[in-house]
Short mmCIF file of C-alpha atoms (C1' of nucleotides) in Angstrom, two decimals:
data_model
loop_
_atom_site.label_atom_id
_atom_site.label_comp_id
_atom_site.label_asym_id
_atom_site.label_seq_id
_atom_site.Cartn_x
_atom_site.Cartn_y
_atom_site.Cartn_z
CA UNK A 23 139.26 89.63 116.43
CA UNK A 24 137.21 92.66 117.17
CA UNK A 25 133.86 92.44 119.38
CA UNK A 26 131.80 92.50 116.30
CA UNK A 27 133.05 89.55 114.63
CA UNK A 28 133.39 87.51 118.03
CA UNK A 29 129.80 88.25 118.53
CA UNK A 30 128.74 87.06 114.85
CA UNK A 31 131.06 84.05 114.83
CA UNK A 32 129.19 83.12 118.16
CA UNK A 33 125.86 83.51 116.80
CA UNK A 34 126.83 81.26 113.95
CA UNK A 35 128.23 78.69 116.33
CA UNK A 36 124.96 78.79 118.78
CA UNK A 37 122.57 78.36 115.52
CA UNK A 38 121.87 74.65 114.43
CA UNK A 39 120.41 75.71 111.29
CA UNK A 40 121.08 77.99 108.19
CA UNK A 41 120.19 81.81 108.83
CA UNK A 42 119.62 84.76 106.86
CA UNK A 43 121.61 87.99 107.49
CA UNK A 44 118.54 89.03 108.78
CA UNK A 45 117.80 86.79 111.44
CA UNK A 46 121.63 86.69 112.25
CA UNK A 47 121.59 90.45 112.77
CA UNK A 48 118.50 90.02 115.03
CA UNK A 49 120.39 87.60 117.22
CA UNK A 50 123.67 89.49 117.53
CA UNK A 51 121.84 92.59 118.48
CA UNK A 52 120.12 90.65 121.22
CA UNK A 53 123.52 90.88 123.14
CA UNK A 54 125.10 93.71 121.03
CA UNK A 55 122.38 96.18 120.19
CA UNK A 56 125.03 98.62 118.62
CA UNK A 57 125.81 95.91 115.54
CA UNK A 58 124.63 97.00 112.43
CA UNK A 59 123.42 94.95 109.50
CA UNK A 60 125.97 96.31 107.18
CA UNK A 61 128.79 94.85 109.59
CA UNK A 62 126.98 91.63 109.73
CA UNK A 63 127.25 91.45 106.08
CA UNK A 64 130.80 92.47 105.87
CA UNK A 65 131.89 90.02 108.45
CA UNK A 66 129.78 87.46 106.81
CA UNK A 67 131.64 88.20 103.73
CA UNK A 68 134.74 87.92 105.09
CA UNK A 69 134.20 84.94 106.86
CA UNK A 70 133.28 83.41 103.44
CA UNK A 71 136.75 84.11 101.94
CA UNK A 72 138.32 82.51 104.91
CA UNK A 73 136.12 79.63 104.31
CA UNK A 74 134.77 79.55 107.67
CA UNK A 75 131.16 80.17 106.28
CA UNK A 76 129.22 79.14 103.25
CA UNK A 77 125.78 80.48 101.75
CA UNK A 78 123.05 79.24 99.91
CA UNK A 79 120.03 80.48 98.03
CA UNK A 80 116.73 79.31 98.87
CA UNK A 81 114.46 80.25 96.38
CA UNK A 82 113.17 83.68 96.27
CA UNK A 83 114.07 84.04 99.93
CA UNK A 84 117.09 85.63 101.43
CA UNK A 85 120.53 84.00 101.21
CA UNK A 86 121.10 82.12 104.17
CA UNK A 87 124.54 81.32 105.90
CA UNK A 88 126.03 78.75 108.04
CA UNK A 89 129.51 77.48 109.42
CA UNK A 90 131.52 75.51 106.90
CA UNK A 91 132.18 71.82 107.79
CA UNK A 92 128.93 70.50 107.62
CA UNK A 93 128.08 70.10 103.77
CA UNK A 94 124.64 69.86 102.93
CA UNK A 95 122.00 70.60 100.46
CA UNK A 96 118.90 72.46 100.83
CA UNK A 97 115.04 70.74 99.65
CA UNK A 98 112.88 73.99 99.54
CA UNK A 99 109.24 73.26 99.44
CA UNK A 100 107.58 75.99 97.25
CA UNK A 101 104.15 75.08 98.94
CA UNK A 102 104.89 75.86 102.41
CA UNK A 103 108.28 77.55 102.17
CA UNK A 104 109.82 75.15 104.68
CA UNK A 105 113.36 74.25 103.86
CA UNK A 106 115.11 70.90 104.53
CA UNK A 107 118.46 70.14 104.81
CA UNK A 108 119.94 67.20 103.63
CA UNK A 109 123.41 65.46 103.48
CA UNK A 110 125.78 66.59 100.54
CA UNK A 111 126.43 63.00 99.37
CA UNK A 112 122.60 62.98 98.05
CA UNK A 113 124.02 64.90 95.13
CA UNK A 114 127.05 62.86 94.28
CA UNK A 115 125.48 61.05 91.47
CA UNK A 116 124.22 64.28 89.94
CA UNK A 117 127.74 65.78 90.59
CA UNK A 118 129.25 63.22 88.73
CA UNK A 119 126.97 63.19 85.90
CA UNK A 120 127.22 66.83 85.78
CA UNK A 121 131.00 66.76 85.35
CA UNK A 122 131.17 63.89 82.71
CA UNK A 123 128.54 65.53 80.57
CA UNK A 124 129.16 69.33 80.88
CA UNK A 125 132.47 69.70 82.58
CA UNK A 126 130.61 71.67 85.33
CA UNK A 127 131.72 70.95 88.93
CA UNK A 128 128.97 71.11 91.05
CA UNK A 129 128.92 73.01 94.49
CA UNK A 130 127.28 70.39 96.77
CA UNK A 131 126.97 72.88 99.88
CA UNK A 132 125.12 75.40 97.80
CA UNK A 133 122.60 73.59 96.49
CA UNK A 134 118.86 74.37 97.19
CA UNK A 135 116.54 72.50 94.92
CA UNK A 136 112.55 73.02 94.74
CA UNK A 137 109.78 70.98 95.08
CA UNK A 138 106.78 69.87 97.29
CA UNK A 139 107.46 68.34 100.64
CA UNK A 140 105.08 65.32 101.46
CA UNK A 141 102.45 67.36 103.23
CA UNK A 142 101.80 69.95 100.59
CA UNK A 143 102.12 67.31 97.70
CA UNK A 144 99.23 65.43 99.21
CA UNK A 145 97.22 68.70 99.57
CA UNK A 146 97.97 69.47 96.34
CA UNK A 147 96.60 65.84 95.05
CA UNK A 148 93.51 66.46 97.55
CA UNK A 149 93.04 69.58 95.53
CA UNK A 150 93.10 68.02 91.98
CA UNK A 151 90.79 65.52 93.25
CA UNK A 152 88.15 67.74 94.60
CA UNK A 153 85.49 68.86 92.40
CA UNK A 154 85.53 72.28 94.28
CA UNK A 155 88.16 74.11 91.83
CA UNK B 22 93.66 89.59 75.75
CA UNK B 23 95.03 92.88 76.30
CA UNK B 24 97.77 94.79 74.36
CA UNK B 25 100.01 94.50 77.30
CA UNK B 26 99.57 90.95 77.67
CA UNK B 27 100.14 90.13 73.91
CA UNK B 28 103.25 92.36 73.93
CA UNK B 29 104.55 90.30 76.84
CA UNK B 30 103.73 87.06 75.30
CA UNK B 31 105.50 88.01 72.20
CA UNK B 32 108.45 88.95 73.75
CA UNK B 33 108.71 85.40 75.65
CA UNK B 34 107.89 83.67 72.63
CA UNK B 35 110.80 85.46 70.67
CA UNK B 36 113.39 84.87 73.06
CA UNK B 37 115.37 81.77 73.12
CA UNK B 38 116.76 82.05 76.68
CA UNK B 39 115.55 82.55 80.36
CA UNK B 40 115.06 86.37 80.79
CA UNK B 41 114.87 88.35 84.10
CA UNK B 42 112.01 90.61 84.61
CA UNK B 43 114.00 93.50 84.06
CA UNK B 44 115.21 92.26 80.56
CA UNK B 45 112.12 91.18 79.40
CA UNK B 46 110.60 94.60 80.39
CA UNK B 47 113.48 96.15 78.36
CA UNK B 48 112.74 94.39 75.34
CA UNK B 49 108.60 94.89 75.72
CA UNK B 50 109.35 98.78 75.83
CA UNK B 51 111.31 98.81 72.86
CA UNK B 52 108.02 98.26 70.99
CA UNK B 53 105.65 99.68 73.80
CA UNK B 54 107.31 102.13 75.83
CA UNK B 55 104.47 102.89 78.14
CA UNK B 56 104.11 99.19 79.37
CA UNK B 57 105.57 99.42 83.14
CA UNK B 58 107.62 96.92 84.96
CA UNK B 59 104.49 96.67 87.10
CA UNK B 60 102.52 95.27 84.56
CA UNK B 61 105.04 92.61 83.43
CA UNK B 62 105.40 91.49 86.90
CA UNK B 63 101.92 91.08 87.14
CA UNK B 64 101.13 89.34 83.70
CA UNK B 65 104.20 87.28 84.44
CA UNK B 66 102.57 86.01 87.91
CA UNK B 67 99.17 85.78 86.00
CA UNK B 68 100.76 83.68 83.34
CA UNK B 69 102.44 81.28 85.89
CA UNK B 70 99.04 80.84 87.29
CA UNK B 71 97.57 79.60 83.80
CA UNK B 72 101.06 77.37 83.67
CA UNK B 73 101.98 79.29 80.62
CA UNK B 74 105.07 80.23 82.24
CA UNK B 75 107.60 79.10 84.62
CA UNK B 76 110.48 80.83 86.91
CA UNK B 77 113.59 79.56 88.30
CA UNK B 78 115.96 81.37 90.58
CA UNK B 79 119.55 81.47 89.56
CA UNK B 80 121.65 81.83 92.63
CA UNK B 81 121.77 85.68 93.98
CA UNK B 82 120.58 87.20 90.69
CA UNK B 83 117.12 87.87 89.65
CA UNK B 84 114.24 85.66 89.09
CA UNK B 85 114.31 84.19 85.34
CA UNK B 86 111.12 83.55 83.46
CA UNK B 87 110.45 81.31 80.34
CA UNK B 88 107.79 79.62 78.44
CA UNK B 89 106.60 76.58 79.80
CA UNK B 90 106.58 73.55 77.96
CA UNK B 91 110.17 72.94 77.61
CA UNK B 92 111.36 71.58 80.84
CA UNK B 93 114.93 72.34 81.82
CA UNK B 94 117.19 72.67 84.67
CA UNK B 95 120.10 75.53 85.11
CA UNK B 96 123.76 75.36 85.93
CA UNK B 97 125.05 78.53 87.15
CA UNK B 98 128.57 79.22 87.64
CA UNK B 99 129.79 81.09 90.45
CA UNK B 100 132.84 82.00 89.07
CA UNK B 101 131.71 83.93 85.98
CA UNK B 102 127.92 84.38 86.56
CA UNK B 103 127.08 82.44 83.46
CA UNK B 104 123.97 79.98 83.60
CA UNK B 105 123.43 76.97 81.16
CA UNK B 106 120.03 75.04 80.65
CA UNK B 107 120.43 71.59 80.65
CA UNK B 108 117.72 69.09 79.97
CA UNK B 109 115.36 68.10 83.14
CA UNK B 110 115.82 64.45 82.71
CA UNK B 111 119.22 64.89 84.02
CA UNK B 112 117.68 65.32 87.55
CA UNK B 113 115.48 62.29 87.43
CA UNK B 114 117.53 59.75 89.39
CA UNK B 115 118.27 62.44 92.09
CA UNK B 116 114.28 63.18 91.72
CA UNK B 117 113.57 59.45 92.66
CA UNK B 118 115.81 59.34 95.49
CA UNK B 119 114.65 62.52 96.93
CA UNK B 120 110.82 61.14 96.68
CA UNK B 121 112.08 57.60 98.08
CA UNK B 122 114.00 59.12 100.98
CA UNK B 123 112.36 62.21 101.93
CA UNK B 124 108.95 61.97 100.12
CA UNK B 125 110.20 65.23 98.43
CA UNK B 126 108.85 65.82 95.00
CA UNK B 127 111.41 67.82 92.92
CA UNK B 128 110.44 70.27 90.68
CA UNK B 129 112.72 69.64 87.66
CA UNK B 130 112.28 73.06 85.88
CA UNK B 131 112.74 74.91 88.88
CA UNK B 132 116.11 73.65 89.82
CA UNK B 133 119.30 75.85 89.51
CA UNK B 134 122.32 74.28 90.82
CA UNK B 135 125.59 76.47 91.80
CA UNK B 136 128.87 75.19 90.66
CA UNK B 137 131.88 76.03 88.40
CA UNK B 138 132.24 75.51 84.70
CA UNK B 139 135.13 74.18 82.92
CA UNK B 140 136.65 77.34 82.17
CA UNK B 141 136.27 78.83 85.64
CA UNK B 142 137.21 75.61 87.53
CA UNK B 143 140.48 75.25 85.43
CA UNK B 144 141.39 79.09 86.17
CA UNK B 145 140.80 78.16 89.63
CA UNK B 146 143.30 75.08 89.70
CA UNK B 147 145.89 77.57 88.12
CA UNK B 148 145.51 79.93 90.83
CA UNK B 149 146.06 77.22 93.39
CA UNK B 150 148.99 75.58 91.73
CA UNK B 151 150.65 79.37 91.22
CA UNK B 152 152.71 80.43 93.91
CA UNK B 153 151.46 84.10 93.85
CA UNK B 154 148.49 83.88 95.84
"C1'" DC C 9 78.51 100.03 81.09
"C1'" DT C 10 81.54 97.40 84.32
"C1'" DA C 11 84.81 94.84 85.76
"C1'" DA C 12 89.25 93.73 84.81
"C1'" DG C 13 93.71 95.33 83.50
"C1'" DT C 14 97.00 99.37 83.81
"C1'" DG C 15 100.50 103.45 84.61
"C1'" DC C 16 102.54 105.71 87.69
"C1'" DA C 17 104.71 106.78 91.88
"C1'" DA C 18 105.49 105.48 96.20
"C1'" DA C 19 106.74 101.40 99.70
"C1'" DT C 20 109.28 97.11 100.73
"C1'" DA C 21 113.08 94.05 101.37
"C1'" DA C 22 117.59 92.58 101.32
"C1'" DT C 23 121.70 94.31 100.33
"C1'" DT C 24 125.55 97.60 99.36
"C1'" DT C 25 128.41 101.55 99.88
"C1'" DG C 26 130.40 106.27 101.33
"C1'" DC C 27 132.23 108.25 104.85
"C1'" DA C 28 133.55 110.05 109.42
"C1'" DA C 29 134.29 108.42 114.07
"C1'" DC C 30 136.82 104.44 116.41
"C1'" DA C 31 139.71 100.67 117.98
"C1'" DT C 32 143.36 97.44 117.70
"C1'" DG C 33 147.89 96.06 117.66
"C1'" DC D 24 149.71 106.47 115.64
"C1'" DA D 25 148.33 103.77 111.26
"C1'" DT D 26 145.14 100.68 109.70
"C1'" DG D 27 141.85 98.24 109.19
"C1'" DT D 28 136.84 98.20 111.34
"C1'" DT D 29 132.53 99.98 112.38
"C1'" DG D 30 128.26 102.54 112.68
"C1'" DC D 31 124.70 105.17 110.35
"C1'" DA D 32 122.60 107.07 106.46
"C1'" DA D 33 121.98 107.13 101.93
"C1'" DA D 34 122.00 104.44 97.70
"C1'" DT D 35 120.81 100.38 94.89
"C1'" DT D 36 118.14 96.66 93.01
"C1'" DA D 37 113.98 93.67 92.67
"C1'" DT D 38 109.55 93.72 93.25
"C1'" DT D 39 105.28 94.69 95.24
"C1'" DT D 40 101.19 97.74 96.15
"C1'" DG D 41 97.77 101.67 96.41
"C1'" DC D 42 95.12 103.97 93.41
"C1'" DA D 43 92.99 106.73 89.90
"C1'" DC D 44 92.20 106.23 85.12
"C1'" DT D 45 91.31 103.30 80.81
"C1'" DT D 46 90.00 99.39 78.19
"C1'" DA D 47 88.52 95.23 76.71
"C1'" DG D 48 83.96 92.40 76.23
#
DNA sequence: CTAAGTGCAAATAATTTGCAACATG
DNA sequence: CATGTTGCAAATTATTTGCACTTAG
């Protein structure tokens, strides 16, 4: 294994949450500034083929990556942009339904659904109740 | 209402499926070649604010747009790239769950989940059974 | 008229690719 | 030493923005 791969793997292990390639590159470069973004993308691709890493698409934002082995879905708030990781089992009933009705096999660790978090929901309702709009 | 908006609205009404801004621009330009992509993006934004149009993110592909009023979710096959529209009610149980457990209000018409369609699933299993890999 | 809307070209952002230099086994 | 890896710069794709010009009301 090469130095670049080592550094990228380390950064992935060290981070608790999903990271965009962008952010991952920044972290890797804090130790090894010579490692280029393209290498990060290439290594991530390779890691994915080896099933070491998985990615998900969070709305319009950049693709995020995380170590495989901790399956989880994502809730993305369209109000504030924050995203939350939730256990993959939450999607099991849906997965069963999709398989039965459409023959579609849901990829649970790749799921990101949009909506409003509690806070943004509340703010939205206030706005609707408020006459000034 | 301006000519550009009229043309874009017409193209949206005429298309049965969700379109990327890219494809929508192409269709609009087949009639009015002078209409620029930036106008398409700007008008789509405006239509969204008026709740005439909604968008969804299908995996790593471009954002797709469709007329509001026909709520539906999307299944995106990571094998062949095809996407399927499914009734929004399919996500109601999940929506209920997310609200109860996380206070998260699912945006049903904005949902796109990844997985494998029947055909790609089958191909995948074949590949796994086949010794040549 | 006058503000809103538009075309065009340039700017961003995320990602990919070509290629020559380099490191690893 | 042969091959797989990398860094860098340039190319791509999707989208946004600045700005001068046009058009609808």
